[in-house]
Tab-separated table of C-alpha atoms in Angstrom:
chain	number	residue	atom	x	y	z
A	1	MET	CA	7.465	113.798	194.451
A	2	LYS	CA	9.937	111.962	196.630
A	3	LEU	CA	13.139	111.323	194.730
A	4	PRO	CA	14.948	108.030	195.126
A	5	SER	CA	18.280	108.108	196.950
A	6	MET	CA	21.186	109.071	194.672
A	7	SER	CA	24.841	109.850	195.023
A	8	PRO	CA	25.669	113.588	194.950
A	9	ALA	CA	27.172	113.281	191.459
A	10	ALA	CA	24.107	111.467	190.154
A	11	LYS	CA	21.854	114.021	191.796
A	12	ALA	CA	23.742	116.849	190.074
A	13	VAL	CA	23.218	115.208	186.673
A	14	PHE	CA	19.574	114.484	187.490
A	15	GLU	CA	18.872	118.113	188.345
A	16	ARG	CA	20.618	119.341	185.191
A	17	MET	CA	18.488	117.120	182.973
A	18	PRO	CA	15.381	118.441	181.211
A	19	ALA	CA	12.051	117.471	182.734
A	20	GLN	CA	11.206	115.061	179.906
A	21	LEU	CA	14.256	112.975	180.627
A	22	SER	CA	14.178	113.175	184.440
A	23	LYS	CA	10.493	112.194	184.508
A	24	PHE	CA	11.281	109.242	182.290
A	25	PHE	CA	13.941	108.034	184.699
A	26	LEU	CA	11.576	108.425	187.642
A	27	ARG	CA	9.055	106.246	185.881
A	28	TYR	CA	11.581	103.815	184.403
A	29	PRO	CA	14.694	103.664	186.571
A	30	PRO	CA	18.125	103.404	184.972
A	31	ARG	CA	19.252	100.130	183.511
A	32	THR	CA	21.836	99.723	186.266
A	33	ILE	CA	19.063	99.485	188.869
A	34	GLN	CA	16.135	97.964	186.983
A	35	LYS	CA	16.300	95.007	184.669
A	36	TYR	CA	14.541	95.385	181.296
A	37	ALA	CA	13.563	92.663	178.858
A	38	GLU	CA	15.159	92.658	175.430
A	39	LYS	CA	12.146	91.160	173.664
A	40	PRO	CA	8.339	91.401	174.036
A	41	VAL	CA	7.087	90.035	177.394
A	42	PRO	CA	3.631	89.742	179.033
A	43	ILE	CA	2.193	93.050	180.179
A	44	ASP	CA	2.300	92.040	183.846
A	45	ASP	CA	6.014	91.165	183.671
A	46	PRO	CA	8.117	93.367	186.010
A	47	THR	CA	10.892	93.572	183.389
A	48	ARG	CA	8.533	94.983	180.775
A	49	ASN	CA	10.432	97.353	178.461
A	50	PRO	CA	8.623	100.626	177.627
A	51	PHE	CA	10.389	100.691	174.242
A	52	LEU	CA	9.155	97.260	173.165
A	53	PRO	CA	5.708	95.778	172.537
A	54	ALA	CA	4.019	93.653	175.203
A	55	PHE	CA	1.251	91.073	174.985
A	56	ASN	CA	-1.726	90.044	177.021
A	57	PRO	CA	-1.042	86.410	178.006
A	58	ALA	CA	-4.778	85.564	178.012
A	59	THR	CA	-5.777	87.017	174.660
A	60	LYS	CA	-2.306	86.841	173.078
A	61	LYS	CA	-2.918	90.302	171.675
A	62	TYR	CA	0.021	92.704	171.466
A	63	ARG	CA	0.208	96.269	172.659
A	64	GLU	CA	2.254	99.101	171.169
A	65	PRO	CA	5.313	100.259	173.130
A	66	VAL	CA	4.643	102.890	175.766
A	67	TYR	CA	6.962	105.253	173.883
A	68	SER	CA	6.571	105.605	170.099
A	69	LEU	CA	9.628	105.359	167.863
A	70	ARG	CA	9.670	109.105	167.513
A	71	GLN	CA	9.554	109.594	171.281
A	72	GLN	CA	12.278	106.981	171.686
A	73	SER	CA	14.486	109.003	169.337
A	74	VAL	CA	13.845	112.147	171.342
A	75	LEU	CA	14.732	110.422	174.623
A	76	TYR	CA	17.824	108.831	173.126
A	77	LYS	CA	19.126	112.135	171.804
A	78	LEU	CA	18.464	113.914	175.089
A	79	ALA	CA	20.149	111.123	177.028
A	80	GLU	CA	23.128	111.307	174.650
A	81	GLU	CA	23.376	115.037	175.267
A	82	TYR	CA	23.370	114.622	179.051
A	83	GLY	CA	25.621	111.587	179.033
A	84	VAL	CA	23.099	109.100	180.381
A	85	ARG	CA	22.504	107.143	177.190
A	86	LYS	CA	23.622	103.872	178.741
A	87	LEU	CA	21.056	104.183	181.519
A	88	LEU	CA	18.153	103.944	179.087
A	89	PRO	CA	16.379	100.593	178.712
A	90	PHE	CA	17.284	98.309	175.848
A	91	MET	CA	16.271	99.722	172.427
A	92	THR	CA	15.984	97.978	169.096
A	93	LYS	CA	16.198	101.376	167.430
A	94	LYS	CA	19.642	102.306	166.109
A	95	PHE	CA	21.181	105.703	165.498
A	96	GLY	CA	23.926	107.315	163.482
A	97	LEU	CA	26.913	105.360	162.185
A	98	HIS	CA	25.865	102.239	164.100
A	99	LYS	CA	22.588	102.318	162.184
A	100	GLN	CA	24.325	102.731	158.839
A	101	ALA	CA	26.650	99.838	159.625
A	102	GLN	CA	23.776	97.534	160.552
A	103	LYS	CA	21.719	98.321	157.462
A	104	LYS	CA	21.333	95.442	155.075
A	105	LYS	CA	22.643	96.529	151.688
A	106	MET	CA	20.686	95.832	148.542
A	107	LYS	CA	22.097	93.347	146.118
A	108	ARG	CA	24.797	94.816	143.939
A	109	SER	CA	24.590	98.077	145.910
A	110	LYS	CA	27.396	100.574	145.646
A	111	ASN	CA	28.390	103.776	147.338
A	112	PRO	CA	27.009	107.005	145.843
A	113	LYS	CA	28.581	107.532	142.429
A	114	GLY	CA	28.678	111.285	142.691
A	115	HIS	CA	27.690	113.668	139.933
A	116	LYS	CA	29.407	113.417	136.582
A	117	TYR	CA	30.229	117.121	136.641
A	118	ASP	CA	32.010	116.821	140.018
A	119	ASN	CA	33.788	113.571	139.139
A	120	THR	CA	35.199	114.913	135.888
A	121	LYS	CA	35.898	118.444	137.145
A	122	GLU	CA	39.628	118.007	137.848
A	123	GLU	CA	40.222	116.101	134.644
A	124	ARG	CA	38.502	118.766	132.562
A	125	ALA	CA	40.352	121.573	134.331
A	126	ALA	CA	43.655	119.812	133.598
A	127	LYS	CA	42.759	119.443	129.922
A	128	ARG	CA	41.770	123.100	129.753
A	129	ALA	CA	45.047	124.227	131.334
A	130	GLU	CA	47.042	122.024	128.948
A	131	ALA	CA	45.153	123.385	125.928
A	132	ILE	CA	45.786	126.977	126.999
A	133	ARG	CA	49.460	126.209	127.622
A	134	GLN	CA	49.797	124.860	124.081
A	135	MET	CA	47.771	127.700	122.574
A	136	ASP	CA	50.785	129.782	121.468
A	137	GLU	CA	52.056	126.843	119.415
A	138	ILE	CA	48.631	126.217	117.881
A	139	VAL	CA	48.217	129.890	117.011
A	140	ALA	CA	51.631	129.982	115.339
A	141	LYS	CA	50.877	126.830	113.350
A	142	VAL	CA	47.521	128.149	112.155
A	143	LYS	CA	48.816	131.582	111.217
A	144	GLY	CA	51.717	130.177	109.255
A	145	LYS	CA	55.429	130.635	108.700
A	146	ARG	CA	55.329	134.413	108.250
A	147	TYR	CA	53.752	134.901	111.677
A	148	GLN	CA	56.272	132.530	113.250
A	149	ARG	CA	59.163	134.481	111.709
A	150	ARG	CA	57.679	137.717	113.005
A	151	ILE	CA	57.356	136.338	116.490
A	152	ALA	CA	60.953	135.091	116.397
A	153	ALA	CA	62.160	138.503	115.260
A	154	LYS	CA	60.130	140.209	117.971
A	155	SER	CA	61.665	138.036	120.692
A	156	LYS	CA	65.132	139.181	119.571
A	157	LEU	CA	64.311	142.872	120.097
A	158	PRO	CA	65.450	144.435	123.384
A	159	LYS	CA	62.626	144.299	125.900
A	160	HIS	CA	63.124	147.788	127.255
A	161	LEU	CA	64.092	150.479	124.802
A	162	PHE	CA	64.612	153.104	127.491
B	1	MET	CA	3.043	131.231	97.373
B	2	ALA	CA	4.671	128.027	96.146
B	3	LYS	CA	7.881	127.134	97.921
B	4	ALA	CA	10.758	127.001	95.477
B	5	LYS	CA	12.565	123.660	95.484
B	6	GLY	CA	16.260	123.583	96.109
B	7	ARG	CA	18.727	124.017	98.902
B	8	LYS	CA	19.822	127.192	100.507
B	9	GLN	CA	23.271	128.388	99.518
B	10	THR	CA	24.182	129.052	103.164
B	11	THR	CA	24.425	126.972	106.319
B	12	LEU	CA	24.645	127.747	110.013
B	13	ILE	CA	27.714	126.431	111.783
B	14	THR	CA	29.039	126.598	115.352
B	15	LEU	CA	32.688	127.023	116.154
B	16	VAL	CA	34.095	125.670	119.382
B	17	SER	CA	37.065	127.049	121.299
B	18	SER	CA	40.162	124.855	121.141
B	19	ALA	CA	40.998	125.959	124.690
B	20	LEU	CA	38.225	123.554	125.854
B	21	THR	CA	36.508	126.285	127.846
B	22	GLY	CA	33.133	125.552	126.235
B	23	MET	CA	32.959	128.885	124.428
B	24	LYS	CA	31.096	128.773	121.122
B	25	ARG	CA	30.474	131.068	118.194
B	26	SER	CA	27.951	130.581	115.432
B	27	MET	CA	27.957	131.965	111.972
B	28	LEU	CA	26.305	131.682	108.609
B	29	ILE	CA	28.585	130.540	105.799
B	30	ARG	CA	28.288	129.349	102.226
B	31	ARG	CA	27.867	125.619	101.838
B	32	THR	CA	30.865	125.551	99.533
B	33	ALA	CA	33.166	127.172	102.098
B	34	LEU	CA	36.259	125.339	103.271
B	35	PRO	CA	36.411	124.204	106.908
B	36	VAL	CA	36.267	127.364	108.964
B	37	ARG	CA	38.935	128.195	111.514
B	38	MET	CA	39.392	131.574	113.115
B	39	MET	CA	41.390	133.217	115.861
B	40	ARG	CA	38.983	134.936	118.200
B	41	TYR	CA	38.908	136.093	121.820
B	42	ASP	CA	37.874	133.549	124.454
B	43	PRO	CA	36.778	135.394	127.619
B	44	THR	CA	37.168	132.300	129.826
B	45	ALA	CA	40.721	131.713	128.601
B	46	LYS	CA	41.256	135.496	128.487
B	47	ARG	CA	43.128	135.374	125.206
B	48	HIS	CA	42.724	134.804	121.525
B	49	VAL	CA	42.360	131.135	120.697
B	50	LEU	CA	41.569	128.976	117.713
B	51	PHE	CA	37.889	128.320	117.040
B	52	THR	CA	37.109	125.339	114.810
B	53	GLU	CA	33.904	123.859	113.488
B	54	SER	CA	32.207	121.494	115.921
B	55	LYS	CA	30.547	119.306	113.287
B	56	ARG	CA	31.878	117.900	110.060
B	57	ARG	CA	29.962	119.265	107.131
B	58	ARG	CA	29.472	117.632	103.809
B	59	ALA	CA	32.924	117.922	102.283
B	60	PRO	CA	33.282	121.091	100.217
B	61	PRO	CA	34.854	120.777	96.741
B	62	ASN	CA	38.470	119.770	96.999
B	63	LEU	CA	40.057	122.971	95.751
B	64	GLN	CA	43.819	123.034	95.670
B	65	PHE	CA	45.594	126.222	94.817
B	66	GLY	CA	49.241	126.150	93.922
B	67	PHE	CA	49.886	129.913	93.977
B	68	GLY	CA	52.700	129.478	91.521
B	69	ARG	CA	54.088	126.374	93.197
B	70	LYS	CA	53.416	122.910	91.806
B	71	LEU	CA	50.723	120.827	93.505
B	72	GLU	CA	51.491	117.369	94.911
B	73	LYS	CA	49.363	115.678	92.237
B	74	ASP	CA	51.168	117.535	89.413
B	75	LYS	CA	54.678	116.798	90.601
């Protein structure tokens, strides 16, 4: 197949690309060269976009896009990998963070709450540590005055007898 | 065999660690026993801690022992 004329840099990228992507660009030249419609057009329109539906002007019946949504995703991701994303025709499909930003939120929607166990984990750990820190006092109180006196006397003994 | 009417003299209780580690102990005690507290080992806290009853039982009889000293109500 005779390749169109390209600059050496472009040719290098073209040869590096996987067949799926390079064949696509042979069939549908980059956006910089070929103009593509951004909404459905008649099927005989030269700016027909392979990622959008097209209609028969006589019957007014619509046709599916040449590339399914799944195939569009595949092409997009390949193009992203090889740095030629902006050469693809116009897509209504969105990806990644851009997609999340464009999504219409439900009424009264909130961000994920997180699990109760995870949200309260630090607080509970702090309470536990505080309880354990106070445990000596609690023990002394429960055991009574005699125990407290014994502990006091013990603390006065020399720590190392030898 | 006809089931004899009347309550059991014992009840099952659970004691919870005051170190808030979630450790529990259960035991069978008399219904008339005073609120149970005991110092037992808590493996999560790695020390002896106070275990107290998790639920409030029907109040046992209000026994007050003076042990030779005068009680508040008799003073």
